């Protein structure tokens, strides 16, 4: 089965992502980086402390927001496919880019789901409290919670790979692929 994101091209120039997609991308990026920090920060605090409980509630809340953003972005992506890569972008790099984005979607959904599973044992009536006194339903499969930490480290690795690839395409190899996601710009390299 051919993958249109690998096979099709936009020719010699890059087609930029739509404004809504760009906004969701950068908001998701900021939330994911915040989530990584929160995950490590509350884990270092003593169990039972008020500060740990506060950071944990914030961690759950940010996770739910990431889940909702990922589902919204996935819906947008299914309705309006992302632009194909420029012809100068090698097919092997297109494959890596396409599959890393798919893995991002998987992780942005799986991490909150496994997190909601991890808190299900202590849930009140099937719900967990979030910031501001709001509540969100848990996933009543506590066994899934064990995967949460492993998936978090996979996400950290993928974030590093993604950032390095973006910087490589902007500053080293360049070409039009760098211009797909603002604020990056297409260069005359490549």
Short mmCIF file of N, CA and C in Angstrom, two decimals:
data_model
loop_
_atom_site.label_atom_id
_atom_site.label_comp_id
_atom_site.label_asym_id
_atom_site.label_seq_id
_atom_site.Cartn_x
_atom_site.Cartn_y
_atom_site.Cartn_z
N UNK A 1 0.84 -1.18 0.00
CA UNK A 1 0.00 0.00 0.00
C UNK A 1 0.89 1.25 0.00
N UNK A 2 0.69 2.10 -0.96
CA UNK A 2 1.47 3.33 -1.07
C UNK A 2 0.98 4.35 -0.04
N UNK A 3 1.90 5.09 0.50
CA UNK A 3 1.59 6.12 1.48
C UNK A 3 1.71 7.46 0.77
N UNK A 4 0.58 8.16 0.61
CA UNK A 4 0.60 9.39 -0.16
C UNK A 4 1.56 10.42 0.42
N UNK A 5 1.76 10.42 1.73
CA UNK A 5 2.67 11.40 2.35
C UNK A 5 4.12 11.13 1.96
N UNK A 6 4.43 9.92 1.56
CA UNK A 6 5.78 9.58 1.13
C UNK A 6 5.88 9.73 -0.39
N UNK A 7 4.84 9.32 -1.11
CA UNK A 7 4.89 9.28 -2.57
C UNK A 7 4.64 10.63 -3.23
N UNK A 8 3.62 11.35 -2.77
CA UNK A 8 3.29 12.63 -3.40
C UNK A 8 4.24 13.73 -2.94
N UNK A 9 4.39 14.74 -3.79
CA UNK A 9 5.22 15.88 -3.42
C UNK A 9 4.49 17.18 -3.75
N UNK A 10 5.00 18.25 -3.22
CA UNK A 10 4.45 19.57 -3.53
C UNK A 10 5.30 20.27 -4.59
N UNK A 11 6.15 19.50 -5.24
CA UNK A 11 7.02 20.10 -6.25
C UNK A 11 8.26 20.70 -5.62
N UNK A 12 8.66 21.85 -6.13
CA UNK A 12 9.91 22.46 -5.66
C UNK A 12 9.74 23.31 -4.41
N UNK A 13 8.53 23.67 -4.09
CA UNK A 13 8.34 24.54 -2.93
C UNK A 13 7.54 23.83 -1.84
N UNK A 14 7.66 24.36 -0.65
CA UNK A 14 6.93 23.81 0.49
C UNK A 14 5.58 24.49 0.61
N UNK A 15 4.59 23.71 0.95
CA UNK A 15 3.28 24.25 1.28
C UNK A 15 3.21 24.29 2.81
N UNK A 16 2.94 25.48 3.34
CA UNK A 16 2.93 25.64 4.79
C UNK A 16 1.65 25.06 5.38
N UNK A 17 1.76 24.62 6.63
CA UNK A 17 0.59 24.14 7.36
C UNK A 17 -0.38 25.30 7.58
N UNK A 18 -1.67 24.97 7.71
CA UNK A 18 -2.70 25.97 7.97
C UNK A 18 -2.51 26.56 9.37
N UNK A 19 -3.01 27.77 9.56
CA UNK A 19 -2.84 28.49 10.81
C UNK A 19 -3.35 27.73 12.03
N UNK A 20 -4.51 27.08 11.93
CA UNK A 20 -5.06 26.32 13.05
C UNK A 20 -4.13 25.17 13.42
N UNK A 21 -3.60 24.49 12.43
CA UNK A 21 -2.69 23.37 12.67
C UNK A 21 -1.40 23.86 13.33
N UNK A 22 -0.90 25.00 12.88
CA UNK A 22 0.31 25.58 13.47
C UNK A 22 0.07 25.93 14.94
N UNK A 23 -1.08 26.54 15.21
CA UNK A 23 -1.40 26.92 16.60
C UNK A 23 -1.49 25.67 17.48
N UNK A 24 -2.17 24.62 17.01
CA UNK A 24 -2.28 23.39 17.80
C UNK A 24 -0.91 22.76 17.99
N UNK A 25 -0.07 22.79 16.96
CA UNK A 25 1.28 22.21 17.05
C UNK A 25 2.08 22.86 18.16
N UNK A 26 2.14 24.20 18.14
CA UNK A 26 2.99 24.89 19.11
C UNK A 26 2.39 24.87 20.51
N UNK A 27 1.07 24.90 20.61
CA UNK A 27 0.43 24.76 21.92
C UNK A 27 0.70 23.36 22.48
N UNK A 28 0.57 22.34 21.64
CA UNK A 28 0.86 20.97 22.06
C UNK A 28 2.31 20.84 22.48
N UNK A 29 3.22 21.43 21.72
CA UNK A 29 4.65 21.36 22.06
C UNK A 29 4.91 21.97 23.43
N UNK A 30 4.33 23.13 23.68
CA UNK A 30 4.52 23.79 24.98
C UNK A 30 3.94 22.94 26.11
N UNK A 31 2.78 22.36 25.88
CA UNK A 31 2.15 21.54 26.91
C UNK A 31 2.93 20.25 27.16
N UNK A 32 3.45 19.64 26.10
CA UNK A 32 4.24 18.42 26.25
C UNK A 32 5.51 18.70 27.04
N UNK A 33 6.20 19.79 26.72
CA UNK A 33 7.40 20.14 27.48
C UNK A 33 7.06 20.43 28.94
N UNK A 34 5.95 21.10 29.17
CA UNK A 34 5.49 21.36 30.54
C UNK A 34 5.19 20.05 31.25
N UNK A 35 4.57 19.15 30.54
CA UNK A 35 4.18 17.86 31.12
C UNK A 35 5.41 17.04 31.52
N UNK A 36 6.42 17.08 30.67
CA UNK A 36 7.67 16.36 30.99
C UNK A 36 8.26 16.94 32.29
N UNK A 37 8.31 18.25 32.37
CA UNK A 37 8.82 18.89 33.59
C UNK A 37 7.98 18.49 34.81
N UNK A 38 6.66 18.59 34.69
CA UNK A 38 5.77 18.27 35.81
C UNK A 38 5.93 16.82 36.26
N UNK A 39 6.05 15.91 35.29
CA UNK A 39 6.20 14.50 35.62
C UNK A 39 7.43 14.24 36.48
N UNK A 40 8.54 14.86 36.11
CA UNK A 40 9.76 14.69 36.91
C UNK A 40 9.67 15.46 38.23
N UNK A 41 9.05 16.64 38.20
CA UNK A 41 8.99 17.48 39.40
C UNK A 41 8.17 16.83 40.50
N UNK A 42 6.97 16.34 40.19
CA UNK A 42 6.17 15.77 41.27
C UNK A 42 6.72 14.43 41.74
N UNK A 43 7.40 13.71 40.86
CA UNK A 43 7.97 12.42 41.25
C UNK A 43 9.09 12.59 42.29
N UNK A 44 9.74 13.75 42.28
CA UNK A 44 10.83 14.01 43.23
C UNK A 44 10.35 14.48 44.59
N UNK A 45 9.08 14.79 44.70
CA UNK A 45 8.55 15.31 45.97
C UNK A 45 8.09 14.16 46.87
N UNK A 46 8.09 14.37 48.17
CA UNK A 46 7.67 13.31 49.09
C UNK A 46 6.20 12.94 48.89
N UNK A 47 5.94 11.63 48.89
CA UNK A 47 4.55 11.16 48.76
C UNK A 47 3.73 11.68 49.93
N UNK A 48 2.51 12.10 49.62
CA UNK A 48 1.63 12.62 50.66
C UNK A 48 1.76 14.10 50.90
N UNK A 49 2.77 14.75 50.29
CA UNK A 49 2.94 16.19 50.52
C UNK A 49 1.91 16.98 49.69
N UNK A 50 1.55 18.13 50.21
CA UNK A 50 0.57 18.99 49.53
C UNK A 50 1.12 19.47 48.19
N UNK A 51 2.41 19.77 48.16
CA UNK A 51 3.02 20.26 46.92
C UNK A 51 2.98 19.18 45.84
N UNK A 52 3.26 17.95 46.21
CA UNK A 52 3.21 16.84 45.25
C UNK A 52 1.79 16.66 44.73
N UNK A 53 0.82 16.70 45.63
CA UNK A 53 -0.58 16.54 45.22
C UNK A 53 -1.00 17.65 44.25
N UNK A 54 -0.54 18.86 44.52
CA UNK A 54 -0.88 20.00 43.66
C UNK A 54 -0.26 19.83 42.26
N UNK A 55 1.02 19.46 42.22
CA UNK A 55 1.67 19.25 40.92
C UNK A 55 1.07 18.06 40.19
N UNK A 56 0.68 17.02 40.92
CA UNK A 56 0.08 15.85 40.31
C UNK A 56 -1.27 16.21 39.67
N UNK A 57 -2.05 17.02 40.37
CA UNK A 57 -3.33 17.47 39.80
C UNK A 57 -3.10 18.30 38.55
N UNK A 58 -2.08 19.15 38.58
CA UNK A 58 -1.74 19.94 37.38
C UNK A 58 -1.28 19.02 36.26
N UNK A 59 -0.49 17.99 36.58
CA UNK A 59 -0.02 17.01 35.59
C UNK A 59 -1.20 16.30 34.93
N UNK A 60 -2.18 15.89 35.73
CA UNK A 60 -3.37 15.24 35.18
C UNK A 60 -4.14 16.20 34.27
N UNK A 61 -4.25 17.44 34.70
CA UNK A 61 -5.01 18.44 33.92
C UNK A 61 -4.34 18.71 32.58
N UNK A 62 -3.04 18.91 32.59
CA UNK A 62 -2.31 19.15 31.34
C UNK A 62 -2.42 17.92 30.44
N UNK A 63 -2.37 16.73 31.02
CA UNK A 63 -2.53 15.51 30.23
C UNK A 63 -3.87 15.44 29.53
N UNK A 64 -4.93 15.81 30.23
CA UNK A 64 -6.26 15.82 29.63
C UNK A 64 -6.34 16.85 28.50
N UNK A 65 -5.74 18.01 28.70
CA UNK A 65 -5.74 19.03 27.65
C UNK A 65 -4.97 18.52 26.43
N UNK A 66 -3.83 17.86 26.64
CA UNK A 66 -3.08 17.29 25.52
C UNK A 66 -3.92 16.24 24.80
N UNK A 67 -4.61 15.40 25.54
CA UNK A 67 -5.48 14.39 24.92
C UNK A 67 -6.55 15.05 24.05
N UNK A 68 -7.21 16.05 24.57
CA UNK A 68 -8.27 16.72 23.81
C UNK A 68 -7.70 17.44 22.58
N UNK A 69 -6.55 18.08 22.75
CA UNK A 69 -5.90 18.72 21.59
C UNK A 69 -5.50 17.70 20.53
N UNK A 70 -4.95 16.57 20.97
CA UNK A 70 -4.53 15.53 20.03
C UNK A 70 -5.73 14.98 19.26
N UNK A 71 -6.83 14.74 19.96
CA UNK A 71 -8.03 14.25 19.28
C UNK A 71 -8.57 15.29 18.30
N UNK A 72 -8.54 16.56 18.71
CA UNK A 72 -8.97 17.63 17.80
C UNK A 72 -8.06 17.74 16.59
N UNK A 73 -6.76 17.68 16.82
CA UNK A 73 -5.79 17.77 15.71
C UNK A 73 -5.92 16.57 14.79
N UNK A 74 -6.15 15.39 15.36
CA UNK A 74 -6.34 14.19 14.54
C UNK A 74 -7.59 14.34 13.67
N UNK A 75 -8.65 14.89 14.23
CA UNK A 75 -9.87 15.12 13.44
C UNK A 75 -9.59 16.09 12.30
N UNK A 76 -8.87 17.18 12.59
CA UNK A 76 -8.51 18.13 11.53
C UNK A 76 -7.67 17.44 10.47
N UNK A 77 -6.74 16.62 10.90
CA UNK A 77 -5.84 15.91 9.96
C UNK A 77 -6.61 14.95 9.06
N UNK A 78 -7.63 14.28 9.62
CA UNK A 78 -8.43 13.35 8.82
C UNK A 78 -9.33 14.08 7.82
N UNK A 79 -9.76 15.28 8.20
CA UNK A 79 -10.61 16.08 7.30
C UNK A 79 -9.77 16.80 6.25
N UNK A 80 -8.64 17.34 6.68
CA UNK A 80 -7.77 18.13 5.80
C UNK A 80 -6.34 17.59 5.92
N UNK A 81 -5.97 16.72 5.01
CA UNK A 81 -4.65 16.06 5.07
C UNK A 81 -3.53 17.10 5.06
N UNK A 82 -2.43 16.78 5.73
CA UNK A 82 -1.30 17.70 5.73
C UNK A 82 -0.70 17.83 4.33
N UNK A 83 -0.02 18.93 4.08
CA UNK A 83 0.58 19.10 2.75
C UNK A 83 1.69 18.08 2.52
N UNK A 84 1.83 17.63 1.28
CA UNK A 84 2.93 16.70 0.99
C UNK A 84 4.28 17.42 1.10
N UNK A 85 5.31 16.62 1.19
CA UNK A 85 6.66 17.17 1.30
C UNK A 85 7.16 17.63 -0.07
N UNK A 86 8.11 18.56 -0.08
CA UNK A 86 8.72 18.97 -1.35
C UNK A 86 9.48 17.80 -1.99
N UNK A 87 9.61 17.82 -3.29
CA UNK A 87 10.26 16.74 -4.03
C UNK A 87 11.72 16.55 -3.62
N UNK A 88 12.37 17.62 -3.17
CA UNK A 88 13.79 17.52 -2.80
C UNK A 88 14.01 16.80 -1.47
N UNK A 89 12.95 16.57 -0.72
CA UNK A 89 13.06 15.89 0.57
C UNK A 89 13.13 14.39 0.29
N UNK A 90 14.25 13.73 0.62
CA UNK A 90 14.42 12.32 0.27
C UNK A 90 13.31 11.43 0.83
N UNK A 91 12.97 10.39 0.06
CA UNK A 91 11.87 9.51 0.47
C UNK A 91 12.13 8.85 1.82
N UNK A 92 13.37 8.48 2.10
CA UNK A 92 13.62 7.83 3.39
C UNK A 92 13.35 8.79 4.55
N UNK A 93 13.64 10.08 4.34
CA UNK A 93 13.36 11.06 5.38
C UNK A 93 11.86 11.32 5.49
N UNK A 94 11.16 11.27 4.35
CA UNK A 94 9.71 11.41 4.38
C UNK A 94 9.10 10.28 5.21
N UNK A 95 9.58 9.05 4.99
CA UNK A 95 9.06 7.91 5.75
C UNK A 95 9.29 8.09 7.26
N UNK A 96 10.49 8.50 7.61
CA UNK A 96 10.80 8.73 9.03
C UNK A 96 9.90 9.84 9.58
N UNK A 97 9.74 10.91 8.84
CA UNK A 97 8.90 12.02 9.30
C UNK A 97 7.45 11.60 9.46
N UNK A 98 6.92 10.90 8.47
CA UNK A 98 5.52 10.46 8.51
C UNK A 98 5.28 9.53 9.69
N UNK A 99 6.16 8.55 9.87
CA UNK A 99 5.95 7.59 10.95
C UNK A 99 6.24 8.20 12.32
N UNK A 100 7.14 9.16 12.40
CA UNK A 100 7.35 9.80 13.70
C UNK A 100 6.14 10.65 14.07
N UNK A 101 5.51 11.29 13.09
CA UNK A 101 4.29 12.04 13.38
C UNK A 101 3.17 11.10 13.83
N UNK A 102 3.06 9.97 13.18
CA UNK A 102 2.03 8.99 13.59
C UNK A 102 2.30 8.50 15.00
N UNK A 103 3.56 8.29 15.32
CA UNK A 103 3.91 7.87 16.67
C UNK A 103 3.60 8.96 17.68
N UNK A 104 3.80 10.23 17.30
CA UNK A 104 3.42 11.33 18.17
C UNK A 104 1.93 11.27 18.50
N UNK A 105 1.11 11.08 17.48
CA UNK A 105 -0.34 11.00 17.71
C UNK A 105 -0.66 9.86 18.66
N UNK A 106 -0.06 8.69 18.40
CA UNK A 106 -0.29 7.55 19.28
C UNK A 106 0.07 7.90 20.72
N UNK A 107 1.24 8.48 20.92
CA UNK A 107 1.70 8.79 22.28
C UNK A 107 0.88 9.89 22.93
N UNK A 108 0.44 10.89 22.15
CA UNK A 108 -0.35 11.98 22.73
C UNK A 108 -1.73 11.50 23.15
N UNK A 109 -2.15 10.36 22.65
CA UNK A 109 -3.41 9.77 23.09
C UNK A 109 -3.14 8.69 24.14
N UNK A 110 -2.16 7.83 23.90
CA UNK A 110 -1.88 6.72 24.81
C UNK A 110 -1.38 7.18 26.18
N UNK A 111 -0.57 8.22 26.21
CA UNK A 111 -0.05 8.69 27.51
C UNK A 111 -1.16 9.18 28.43
N UNK A 112 -2.05 10.06 27.98
CA UNK A 112 -3.15 10.45 28.86
C UNK A 112 -4.06 9.28 29.23
N UNK A 113 -4.31 8.38 28.29
CA UNK A 113 -5.17 7.23 28.59
C UNK A 113 -4.54 6.34 29.65
N UNK A 114 -3.23 6.06 29.51
CA UNK A 114 -2.57 5.23 30.53
C UNK A 114 -2.45 5.99 31.85
N UNK A 115 -2.31 7.29 31.79
CA UNK A 115 -2.30 8.09 33.02
C UNK A 115 -3.65 8.03 33.72
N UNK A 116 -4.72 8.12 32.95
CA UNK A 116 -6.05 8.02 33.54
C UNK A 116 -6.31 6.62 34.09
N UNK A 117 -5.69 5.62 33.46
CA UNK A 117 -5.79 4.26 33.99
C UNK A 117 -5.02 4.14 35.30
N UNK A 118 -3.85 4.79 35.35
CA UNK A 118 -3.01 4.70 36.55
C UNK A 118 -3.70 5.30 37.77
N UNK A 119 -4.53 6.31 37.58
CA UNK A 119 -5.20 6.94 38.72
C UNK A 119 -6.57 6.33 39.00
N UNK A 120 -6.96 5.33 38.24
CA UNK A 120 -8.32 4.80 38.37
C UNK A 120 -8.58 4.12 39.71
N UNK A 121 -7.54 3.57 40.34
CA UNK A 121 -7.74 2.91 41.63
C UNK A 121 -8.18 3.89 42.72
N UNK A 122 -7.71 5.13 42.60
CA UNK A 122 -8.04 6.13 43.62
C UNK A 122 -9.14 7.08 43.16
N UNK A 123 -9.76 6.77 42.05
CA UNK A 123 -10.79 7.64 41.49
C UNK A 123 -12.04 7.60 42.37
N UNK A 124 -12.74 8.71 42.37
CA UNK A 124 -13.98 8.84 43.13
C UNK A 124 -15.14 8.64 42.15
N UNK A 125 -15.75 7.47 42.22
CA UNK A 125 -16.89 7.21 41.34
C UNK A 125 -16.52 7.18 39.87
N UNK A 126 -15.28 6.81 39.56
CA UNK A 126 -14.87 6.74 38.16
C UNK A 126 -14.39 8.06 37.59
N UNK A 127 -14.15 9.05 38.44
CA UNK A 127 -13.71 10.37 38.00
C UNK A 127 -12.48 10.78 38.79
N UNK A 128 -11.63 11.61 38.16
CA UNK A 128 -10.46 12.15 38.85
C UNK A 128 -10.53 13.67 38.82
N UNK A 129 -10.09 14.28 39.89
CA UNK A 129 -10.17 15.74 39.99
C UNK A 129 -9.04 16.40 39.23
N UNK A 130 -9.38 17.49 38.56
CA UNK A 130 -8.41 18.29 37.83
C UNK A 130 -8.32 19.68 38.45
N UNK A 131 -7.48 20.52 37.90
CA UNK A 131 -7.32 21.89 38.39
C UNK A 131 -8.67 22.62 38.30
N UNK A 132 -8.92 23.44 39.29
CA UNK A 132 -10.14 24.25 39.28
C UNK A 132 -11.38 23.50 39.75
N UNK A 133 -11.19 22.31 40.30
CA UNK A 133 -12.33 21.55 40.80
C UNK A 133 -13.11 20.83 39.72
N UNK A 134 -12.59 20.80 38.51
CA UNK A 134 -13.27 20.06 37.46
C UNK A 134 -12.90 18.58 37.57
N UNK A 135 -13.68 17.74 36.92
CA UNK A 135 -13.48 16.30 37.02
C UNK A 135 -13.45 15.70 35.62
N UNK A 136 -12.73 14.60 35.48
CA UNK A 136 -12.62 13.92 34.19
C UNK A 136 -12.72 12.42 34.44
N UNK A 137 -13.39 11.69 33.53
CA UNK A 137 -13.52 10.24 33.75
C UNK A 137 -12.17 9.53 33.60
N UNK A 138 -11.97 8.51 34.42
CA UNK A 138 -10.75 7.72 34.35
C UNK A 138 -10.98 6.54 33.40
N UNK A 139 -9.91 5.84 33.11
CA UNK A 139 -9.97 4.61 32.32
C UNK A 139 -9.88 3.48 33.33
N UNK A 140 -10.97 2.75 33.54
CA UNK A 140 -10.99 1.77 34.64
C UNK A 140 -10.24 0.47 34.36
N UNK A 141 -9.03 0.59 33.87
CA UNK A 141 -8.18 -0.57 33.60
C UNK A 141 -6.81 -0.27 34.22
N UNK A 142 -6.69 -0.44 35.54
CA UNK A 142 -5.46 -0.05 36.23
C UNK A 142 -4.20 -0.69 35.66
N UNK A 143 -4.30 -1.87 35.07
CA UNK A 143 -3.11 -2.53 34.53
C UNK A 143 -2.44 -1.70 33.43
N UNK A 144 -3.20 -0.88 32.74
CA UNK A 144 -2.63 -0.02 31.69
C UNK A 144 -1.71 1.05 32.27
N UNK A 145 -1.93 1.40 33.52
CA UNK A 145 -1.15 2.46 34.14
C UNK A 145 0.33 2.17 34.20
N UNK A 146 0.71 0.90 34.22
CA UNK A 146 2.12 0.54 34.27
C UNK A 146 2.89 0.97 33.03
N UNK A 147 2.21 1.13 31.92
CA UNK A 147 2.86 1.52 30.67
C UNK A 147 3.13 3.02 30.60
N UNK A 148 2.53 3.78 31.49
CA UNK A 148 2.60 5.24 31.41
C UNK A 148 4.03 5.76 31.44
N UNK A 149 4.82 5.30 32.37
CA UNK A 149 6.20 5.80 32.49
C UNK A 149 7.04 5.40 31.28
N UNK A 150 6.89 4.19 30.82
CA UNK A 150 7.62 3.74 29.63
C UNK A 150 7.27 4.58 28.40
N UNK A 151 5.99 4.84 28.23
CA UNK A 151 5.55 5.68 27.10
C UNK A 151 6.07 7.11 27.24
N UNK A 152 6.17 7.59 28.48
CA UNK A 152 6.69 8.95 28.70
C UNK A 152 8.13 9.05 28.22
N UNK A 153 8.94 8.04 28.51
CA UNK A 153 10.33 8.09 28.05
C UNK A 153 10.41 7.94 26.53
N UNK A 154 9.49 7.18 25.94
CA UNK A 154 9.44 7.09 24.47
C UNK A 154 9.10 8.45 23.87
N UNK A 155 8.18 9.17 24.51
CA UNK A 155 7.82 10.51 24.03
C UNK A 155 9.00 11.47 24.14
N UNK A 156 9.73 11.40 25.23
CA UNK A 156 10.90 12.27 25.40
C UNK A 156 11.90 12.01 24.26
N UNK A 157 12.15 10.75 23.97
CA UNK A 157 13.05 10.40 22.86
C UNK A 157 12.54 10.92 21.53
N UNK A 158 11.25 10.81 21.30
CA UNK A 158 10.66 11.28 20.05
C UNK A 158 10.72 12.80 19.94
N UNK A 159 10.52 13.50 21.05
CA UNK A 159 10.64 14.96 21.05
C UNK A 159 12.05 15.37 20.66
N UNK A 160 13.04 14.71 21.24
CA UNK A 160 14.45 15.02 20.92
C UNK A 160 14.70 14.78 19.43
N UNK A 161 14.24 13.64 18.92
CA UNK A 161 14.41 13.33 17.49
C UNK A 161 13.73 14.39 16.61
N UNK A 162 12.53 14.78 16.98
CA UNK A 162 11.76 15.76 16.21
C UNK A 162 12.45 17.12 16.18
N UNK A 163 12.92 17.56 17.33
CA UNK A 163 13.60 18.86 17.41
C UNK A 163 14.90 18.83 16.59
N UNK A 164 15.67 17.75 16.74
CA UNK A 164 16.91 17.64 15.97
C UNK A 164 16.64 17.62 14.46
N UNK A 165 15.61 16.92 14.03
CA UNK A 165 15.26 16.88 12.61
C UNK A 165 14.84 18.26 12.11
N UNK A 166 14.06 18.97 12.90
CA UNK A 166 13.64 20.32 12.50
C UNK A 166 14.83 21.25 12.38
N UNK A 167 15.74 21.19 13.35
CA UNK A 167 16.94 22.04 13.31
C UNK A 167 17.85 21.65 12.14
N UNK A 168 17.99 20.35 11.89
CA UNK A 168 18.78 19.88 10.75
C UNK A 168 18.22 20.45 9.45
N UNK A 169 16.89 20.35 9.28
CA UNK A 169 16.27 20.81 8.05
C UNK A 169 16.30 22.33 7.91
N UNK A 170 16.33 23.04 9.01
CA UNK A 170 16.40 24.49 8.93
C UNK A 170 17.82 24.99 8.71
N UNK A 171 18.78 24.42 9.44
CA UNK A 171 20.11 25.01 9.46
C UNK A 171 21.19 24.22 8.72
N UNK A 172 21.04 22.93 8.57
CA UNK A 172 22.09 22.14 7.92
C UNK A 172 21.76 21.84 6.46
N UNK A 173 20.72 21.06 6.25
CA UNK A 173 20.40 20.67 4.86
C UNK A 173 19.48 21.67 4.19
N UNK A 174 18.61 22.29 4.96
CA UNK A 174 17.74 23.33 4.43
C UNK A 174 16.83 22.87 3.33
N UNK A 175 16.63 23.73 2.37
CA UNK A 175 15.70 23.44 1.30
C UNK A 175 14.29 23.83 1.71
N UNK A 176 13.34 23.54 0.84
CA UNK A 176 11.98 23.99 1.10
C UNK A 176 11.27 23.28 2.24
N UNK A 177 11.71 22.07 2.63
CA UNK A 177 10.99 21.35 3.68
C UNK A 177 10.97 22.11 4.99
N UNK A 178 12.00 22.89 5.23
CA UNK A 178 12.08 23.65 6.48
C UNK A 178 10.96 24.67 6.59
N UNK A 179 10.40 25.09 5.49
CA UNK A 179 9.38 26.13 5.50
C UNK A 179 7.96 25.67 5.72
N UNK A 180 7.74 24.40 6.01
CA UNK A 180 6.38 23.90 6.18
C UNK A 180 5.74 24.36 7.49
N UNK A 181 6.54 24.48 8.56
CA UNK A 181 5.99 24.81 9.87
C UNK A 181 6.58 26.14 10.35
N UNK A 182 5.75 27.20 10.39
CA UNK A 182 6.24 28.46 10.93
C UNK A 182 6.70 28.28 12.37
N UNK A 183 7.71 28.98 12.84
CA UNK A 183 8.38 30.12 12.23
C UNK A 183 9.53 29.75 11.31
N UNK A 184 9.75 28.44 11.07
CA UNK A 184 10.83 28.06 10.17
C UNK A 184 10.54 28.58 8.77
N UNK A 185 11.63 28.76 8.02
CA UNK A 185 11.50 29.29 6.65
C UNK A 185 12.26 28.39 5.69
N UNK A 186 11.74 28.32 4.48
CA UNK A 186 12.46 27.60 3.44
C UNK A 186 13.77 28.31 3.19
N UNK A 187 14.79 27.52 2.90
CA UNK A 187 16.10 28.11 2.61
C UNK A 187 16.50 27.76 1.19
N UNK A 188 17.59 28.34 0.74
CA UNK A 188 18.06 28.02 -0.61
C UNK A 188 19.06 26.88 -0.59
N UNK A 189 19.26 26.25 0.58
CA UNK A 189 20.12 25.07 0.65
C UNK A 189 19.38 23.88 0.09
N UNK A 190 20.10 22.79 -0.15
CA UNK A 190 19.45 21.55 -0.57
C UNK A 190 19.33 21.49 -1.99
#
